[in-house]
Tab-separated table of C-alpha atoms in Angstrom:
chain	number	residue	atom	x	y	z
A	1	MET	CA	27.767	-8.674	-29.427
A	2	LYS	CA	31.211	-8.461	-27.793
A	3	THR	CA	29.885	-6.226	-25.001
A	4	ARG	CA	26.911	-8.535	-24.482
A	5	THR	CA	29.164	-11.601	-24.245
A	6	ILE	CA	31.611	-9.986	-21.819
A	7	THR	CA	28.788	-8.722	-19.599
A	8	GLY	CA	27.049	-12.112	-19.641
A	9	VAL	CA	30.191	-14.093	-18.777
A	10	PHE	CA	31.171	-11.684	-15.998
A	11	PHE	CA	27.697	-11.741	-14.446
A	12	ILE	CA	27.494	-15.537	-14.564
A	13	ILE	CA	30.868	-15.770	-12.805
A	14	VAL	CA	29.671	-13.412	-10.061
A	15	MET	CA	26.429	-15.371	-9.635
A	16	LEU	CA	28.236	-18.702	-9.429
A	17	ALA	CA	30.764	-17.265	-6.986
A	18	SER	CA	27.922	-16.152	-4.704
A	19	LEU	CA	26.610	-19.726	-4.682
A	20	LEU	CA	29.941	-21.442	-4.141
A	21	THR	CA	31.451	-19.213	-1.436
A	22	GLY	CA	28.994	-19.928	1.370
A	23	HIS	CA	25.623	-18.921	2.722
A	24	TYR	CA	26.566	-15.381	3.773
A	25	SER	CA	27.694	-14.290	0.322
A	26	PHE	CA	24.788	-16.212	-1.226
A	27	GLY	CA	22.229	-14.470	0.966
A	28	ALA	CA	23.775	-11.001	0.579
A	29	PHE	CA	24.110	-11.223	-3.196
A	30	TYR	CA	20.502	-12.200	-3.830
A	31	LEU	CA	19.275	-9.626	-1.333
A	32	LEU	CA	21.053	-6.917	-3.349
A	33	LEU	CA	19.829	-8.423	-6.606
A	34	GLY	CA	16.224	-8.456	-5.390
A	35	LEU	CA	16.440	-4.832	-4.192
A	36	PHE	CA	17.997	-3.686	-7.484
A	37	CYS	CA	15.149	-5.410	-9.366
A	38	GLN	CA	12.632	-3.715	-7.069
A	39	PHE	CA	14.280	-0.319	-7.643
A	40	GLU	CA	14.211	-0.947	-11.399
A	41	PHE	CA	10.521	-1.884	-11.218
A	42	TYR	CA	9.671	1.319	-9.371
A	43	GLY	CA	11.602	3.325	-11.963
A	44	LEU	CA	9.485	1.835	-14.731
A	45	ILE	CA	6.285	2.539	-12.802
A	46	LYS	CA	7.387	6.140	-12.293
A	47	LYS	CA	7.810	6.518	-16.066
A	48	SER	CA	4.177	5.520	-16.463
A	49	GLY	CA	3.057	8.463	-14.322
A	50	TYR	CA	2.646	6.966	-10.836
A	51	GLN	CA	4.711	7.572	-7.702
A	52	PRO	CA	5.620	4.372	-5.856
A	53	ASN	CA	7.182	4.891	-2.453
A	54	TYR	CA	10.830	3.982	-3.024
A	55	VAL	CA	12.014	4.292	0.577
A	56	ALA	CA	9.194	2.388	2.293
A	57	GLY	CA	9.163	-0.197	-0.496
A	58	LEU	CA	12.901	-0.919	-0.357
A	59	ILE	CA	12.973	-1.010	3.451
A	60	ASN	CA	10.125	-3.507	3.462
A	61	GLY	CA	11.796	-5.497	0.688
A	62	ALA	CA	15.025	-5.799	2.694
A	63	LEU	CA	13.159	-6.661	5.898
A	64	ILE	CA	11.020	-9.343	4.244
A	65	TYR	CA	14.028	-10.959	2.582
A	66	ILE	CA	16.188	-10.898	5.722
A	67	ALA	CA	13.407	-12.172	7.996
A	68	PHE	CA	12.591	-15.123	5.759
A	69	ALA	CA	16.272	-15.793	5.062
A	70	TYR	CA	16.968	-16.177	8.785
A	71	THR	CA	13.889	-18.345	9.158
A	72	ALA	CA	15.012	-20.595	6.288
A	73	ASN	CA	18.528	-20.811	7.745
A	74	THR	CA	17.571	-21.517	11.364
A	75	HIS	CA	14.184	-23.223	10.757
A	76	ILE	CA	12.838	-21.062	13.587
A	77	VAL	CA	10.268	-18.322	13.043
A	78	GLN	CA	12.116	-15.052	13.661
A	79	PRO	CA	10.479	-12.315	15.798
A	80	VAL	CA	11.450	-9.757	13.148
A	81	LEU	CA	8.682	-11.221	10.972
A	82	PHE	CA	6.172	-9.497	13.243
A	83	LEU	CA	7.661	-6.113	12.380
A	84	ILE	CA	6.594	-6.480	8.752
A	85	PRO	CA	2.933	-5.407	9.306
A	86	VAL	CA	4.253	-2.295	11.071
A	87	THR	CA	6.678	-1.340	8.324
A	88	LEU	CA	4.136	-2.148	5.602
A	89	SER	CA	1.724	0.292	7.208
A	90	ALA	CA	4.205	3.054	6.356
A	91	VAL	CA	3.384	2.511	2.672
A	92	PHE	CA	-0.209	3.550	3.411
A	93	ILE	CA	0.481	6.246	5.998
A	94	GLN	CA	3.024	8.154	3.902
A	95	GLU	CA	0.440	8.676	1.163
A	96	LEU	CA	-1.499	10.841	3.654
A	97	PHE	CA	1.299	13.386	3.529
A	98	LYS	CA	1.846	13.371	-0.242
A	99	LYS	CA	-0.010	15.618	-2.649
A	100	SER	CA	-0.950	12.972	-5.174
A	101	THR	CA	-4.085	12.394	-7.201
A	102	THR	CA	-3.464	8.628	-7.306
A	103	PRO	CA	-2.676	7.565	-3.724
A	104	PHE	CA	-4.056	4.049	-3.938
A	105	GLN	CA	-2.381	3.369	-7.274
A	106	ASN	CA	0.897	4.446	-5.641
A	107	ILE	CA	0.263	2.097	-2.706
A	108	ALA	CA	-0.701	-0.753	-5.026
A	109	PHE	CA	2.409	-0.426	-7.195
A	110	THR	CA	4.672	-0.142	-4.137
A	111	ILE	CA	3.325	-3.416	-2.743
A	112	LEU	CA	3.291	-5.042	-6.187
A	113	GLY	CA	7.017	-4.291	-6.396
A	114	LEU	CA	7.551	-6.378	-3.253
A	115	MET	CA	5.522	-9.289	-4.614
A	116	PHE	CA	6.903	-9.186	-8.142
A	117	THR	CA	10.614	-8.795	-7.352
A	118	VAL	CA	11.742	-9.369	-3.751
A	119	MET	CA	9.476	-12.297	-2.847
A	120	PRO	CA	10.661	-14.501	-5.746
A	121	PHE	CA	14.279	-14.002	-4.664
A	122	THR	CA	13.226	-14.882	-1.116
A	123	PHE	CA	11.885	-18.214	-2.352
A	124	PHE	CA	14.968	-18.765	-4.513
A	125	HIS	CA	17.202	-18.197	-1.475
A	126	ALA	CA	15.119	-20.665	0.558
A	127	MET	CA	15.823	-23.417	-2.000
A	128	ALA	CA	19.336	-23.709	-0.592
A	129	TYR	CA	17.882	-24.737	2.791
A	130	VAL	CA	14.964	-26.903	1.747
A	131	ASN	CA	16.763	-30.071	2.937
A	132	GLY	CA	18.184	-28.539	6.112
A	133	ASP	CA	21.617	-26.935	6.089
A	134	PHE	CA	22.879	-24.693	3.294
A	135	ASN	CA	23.398	-26.570	0.031
A	136	PHE	CA	23.972	-24.757	-3.265
A	137	HIS	CA	23.022	-27.721	-5.469
A	138	LEU	CA	19.302	-26.936	-5.849
A	139	PRO	CA	19.634	-23.184	-6.582
A	140	LEU	CA	22.541	-23.903	-8.933
A	141	GLY	CA	20.488	-26.594	-10.650
A	142	PHE	CA	17.588	-24.146	-10.928
A	143	PHE	CA	19.737	-21.709	-12.886
A	144	VAL	CA	21.289	-24.431	-15.044
A	145	MET	CA	17.849	-25.651	-16.074
A	146	LEU	CA	16.510	-22.114	-16.535
A	147	TRP	CA	19.434	-21.186	-18.795
A	148	SER	CA	19.120	-24.523	-20.624
A	149	ASN	CA	15.450	-23.840	-21.247
A	150	ASP	CA	16.136	-20.323	-22.554
A	151	THR	CA	18.959	-21.502	-24.832
A	152	GLY	CA	17.036	-24.547	-26.056
A	153	ALA	CA	13.918	-22.477	-26.755
A	154	TYR	CA	15.926	-19.904	-28.695
A	155	LEU	CA	17.811	-22.447	-30.827
A	156	THR	CA	14.812	-24.709	-31.455
A	157	GLY	CA	12.534	-21.791	-32.198
A	158	ARG	CA	15.034	-20.310	-34.620
A	159	ALA	CA	15.470	-23.621	-36.453
A	160	PHE	CA	11.936	-25.050	-36.388
A	161	GLY	CA	9.628	-22.348	-35.037
A	162	ARG	CA	6.426	-21.901	-37.028
A	163	THR	CA	3.533	-21.609	-34.566
A	164	LYS	CA	3.414	-18.480	-32.423
A	165	LEU	CA	3.134	-19.175	-28.708
A	166	PHE	CA	1.761	-15.841	-27.462
A	167	GLU	CA	2.206	-13.348	-30.272
A	168	ARG	CA	0.342	-10.513	-28.538
A	169	HIS	CA	3.023	-10.242	-25.837
A	170	SER	CA	6.097	-11.891	-27.385
A	171	PRO	CA	6.058	-12.178	-31.198
A	172	LYS	CA	9.270	-14.217	-31.392
A	173	LYS	CA	8.281	-17.062	-29.064
A	174	THR	CA	6.992	-20.219	-30.739
A	175	VAL	CA	5.333	-23.432	-29.581
A	176	GLU	CA	8.176	-25.436	-31.144
A	177	GLY	CA	10.714	-23.335	-29.242
A	178	PHE	CA	8.828	-23.861	-25.985
A	179	PHE	CA	8.882	-27.649	-26.286
A	180	GLY	CA	12.504	-27.603	-27.451
A	181	GLY	CA	13.464	-25.600	-24.384
A	182	LEU	CA	11.509	-27.954	-22.139
A	183	LEU	CA	13.298	-31.017	-23.541
A	184	ILE	CA	16.738	-29.425	-23.174
A	185	ALA	CA	15.920	-28.373	-19.600
A	186	ALA	CA	14.724	-31.905	-18.790
A	187	LEU	CA	17.959	-33.329	-20.190
A	188	ALA	CA	19.931	-30.890	-18.045
A	189	GLY	CA	17.857	-31.980	-15.038
A	190	TYR	CA	18.648	-35.651	-15.684
A	191	ILE	CA	22.383	-34.902	-15.966
A	192	LEU	CA	22.237	-32.916	-12.718
A	193	SER	CA	20.587	-35.897	-10.991
A	194	ILE	CA	23.681	-38.002	-11.710
A	195	TYR	CA	25.936	-35.654	-9.730
A	196	TYR	CA	23.523	-34.167	-7.190
A	197	THR	CA	21.591	-36.935	-5.474
A	198	GLU	CA	19.669	-34.973	-2.816
A	199	ILE	CA	16.540	-35.616	-4.853
A	200	GLU	CA	15.709	-38.328	-7.388
A	201	TRP	CA	16.059	-37.953	-11.136
A	202	LYS	CA	12.261	-37.836	-11.507
A	203	GLN	CA	12.153	-34.835	-9.197
A	204	TRP	CA	14.941	-33.060	-11.090
A	205	ILE	CA	12.990	-33.544	-14.310
A	206	SER	CA	9.802	-32.356	-12.591
A	207	MET	CA	11.724	-29.230	-11.560
A	208	ALA	CA	12.805	-28.768	-15.181
A	209	ILE	CA	9.205	-28.983	-16.413
A	210	LEU	CA	8.042	-26.451	-13.821
A	211	ILE	CA	10.916	-24.114	-14.674
A	212	SER	CA	10.168	-24.339	-18.399
A	213	CYS	CA	6.443	-23.706	-17.978
A	214	PHE	CA	6.504	-21.025	-15.305
A	215	GLY	CA	9.780	-19.485	-16.470
A	216	THR	CA	8.201	-18.934	-19.880
A	217	LEU	CA	5.125	-17.445	-18.214
A	218	GLY	CA	7.360	-15.126	-16.192
A	219	ASP	CA	9.026	-13.987	-19.397
A	220	LEU	CA	5.622	-13.328	-20.970
A	221	VAL	CA	4.378	-11.429	-17.907
A	222	GLU	CA	7.438	-9.187	-17.941
A	223	SER	CA	6.957	-8.607	-21.690
A	224	MET	CA	3.313	-7.702	-21.026
A	225	PHE	CA	4.416	-5.285	-18.326
A	226	LYS	CA	6.973	-3.557	-20.569
A	227	ARG	CA	4.508	-3.287	-23.459
A	228	SER	CA	1.902	-1.762	-21.146
A	229	ILE	CA	4.275	1.141	-20.384
A	230	ASN	CA	5.851	1.183	-23.861
A	231	VAL	CA	9.494	0.397	-23.005
A	232	LYS	CA	11.863	-2.007	-24.736
A	233	ASP	CA	14.197	-2.855	-21.842
A	234	SER	CA	13.577	-2.713	-18.106
A	235	GLY	CA	16.856	-0.824	-17.594
A	236	GLY	CA	20.438	-0.417	-18.747
A	237	ILE	CA	22.475	-1.739	-15.829
A	238	LEU	CA	23.792	-4.689	-17.873
A	239	PRO	CA	25.426	-3.422	-21.101
A	240	GLY	CA	24.075	-5.388	-24.051
A	241	HIS	CA	21.475	-7.188	-21.924
A	242	GLY	CA	19.120	-4.457	-20.723
A	243	GLY	CA	17.964	-4.446	-17.116
A	244	LEU	CA	17.988	-6.969	-14.300
A	245	LEU	CA	14.286	-7.693	-14.707
A	246	ASP	CA	15.012	-8.640	-18.323
A	247	ARG	CA	17.592	-11.183	-17.135
A	248	PHE	CA	15.575	-12.647	-14.255
A	249	ASP	CA	12.047	-12.593	-15.619
A	250	GLY	CA	12.035	-16.396	-15.798
A	251	LEU	CA	12.822	-16.636	-12.084
A	252	LEU	CA	10.047	-14.322	-10.895
A	253	ILE	CA	7.189	-16.798	-11.201
A	254	ALA	CA	9.145	-20.057	-11.406
A	255	ALA	CA	11.140	-19.742	-8.144
A	256	PRO	CA	8.124	-19.705	-5.752
A	257	ILE	CA	6.473	-22.586	-7.666
A	258	VAL	CA	9.646	-24.712	-7.676
A	259	TYR	CA	10.331	-24.047	-3.992
A	260	SER	CA	6.776	-25.071	-3.100
A	261	TYR	CA	7.181	-28.271	-5.100
A	262	LEU	CA	10.470	-29.085	-3.363
A	263	TYR	CA	9.075	-28.288	0.083
A	264	PHE	CA	5.962	-30.458	-0.228
A	265	MET	CA	6.988	-33.174	-2.677
A	266	ALA	CA	10.746	-33.672	-2.636
A	267	THR	CA	11.753	-33.489	1.039
């Protein structure tokens, strides 16, 4: 428990520092985080018997993130975006030179790693620019509401949980815990609206609802993935917490949905 607490506090401090120290550190930190999650994903796939292309996958992951990060920052489509089809083709071409009995499974899992890990962090990064110039309020609020939902769901589920939410993939999650987490996240969203007025309180609460629903689904999807390859934790990089995918599973589906909502409805 002590190790878990120390690791959690330290990691939260680093994450907050990346948000508060400007757009360069913010962009670099979440680029590294996305690539570490992608590397962790490929490691899990390799344990299941397939051979994702680490090098081509990580290069494409970095290029996609950087290209969209510059586009979000400058609001101008960057020419580097047109390199992505070229670099993605390497994922297919390299399989021609590998002696593998599952070439298309390897290709599929390499590309899935991009979609499942790097792309969500790309959308999360773009939240800071959804209203124009860099502003850490929306990504910070996203994490506050995500953590509030997780904490509220855990405490409510432990105290009142009776009805299983999705027992096949996550035996401990309950319907009562889900709604408890949603209410706590909505309360956090309302409090955030008092201090951060870029969007209205109704939009903060809408964000909280989306984060609760799709963050929970992201957690369930990651649990499904781990059960399908028979592993308990996605990795061991965070002592007491498991892997990075374990810590950011709620972001993986929620971040693109929340960004889309903000882009179309709250700007």
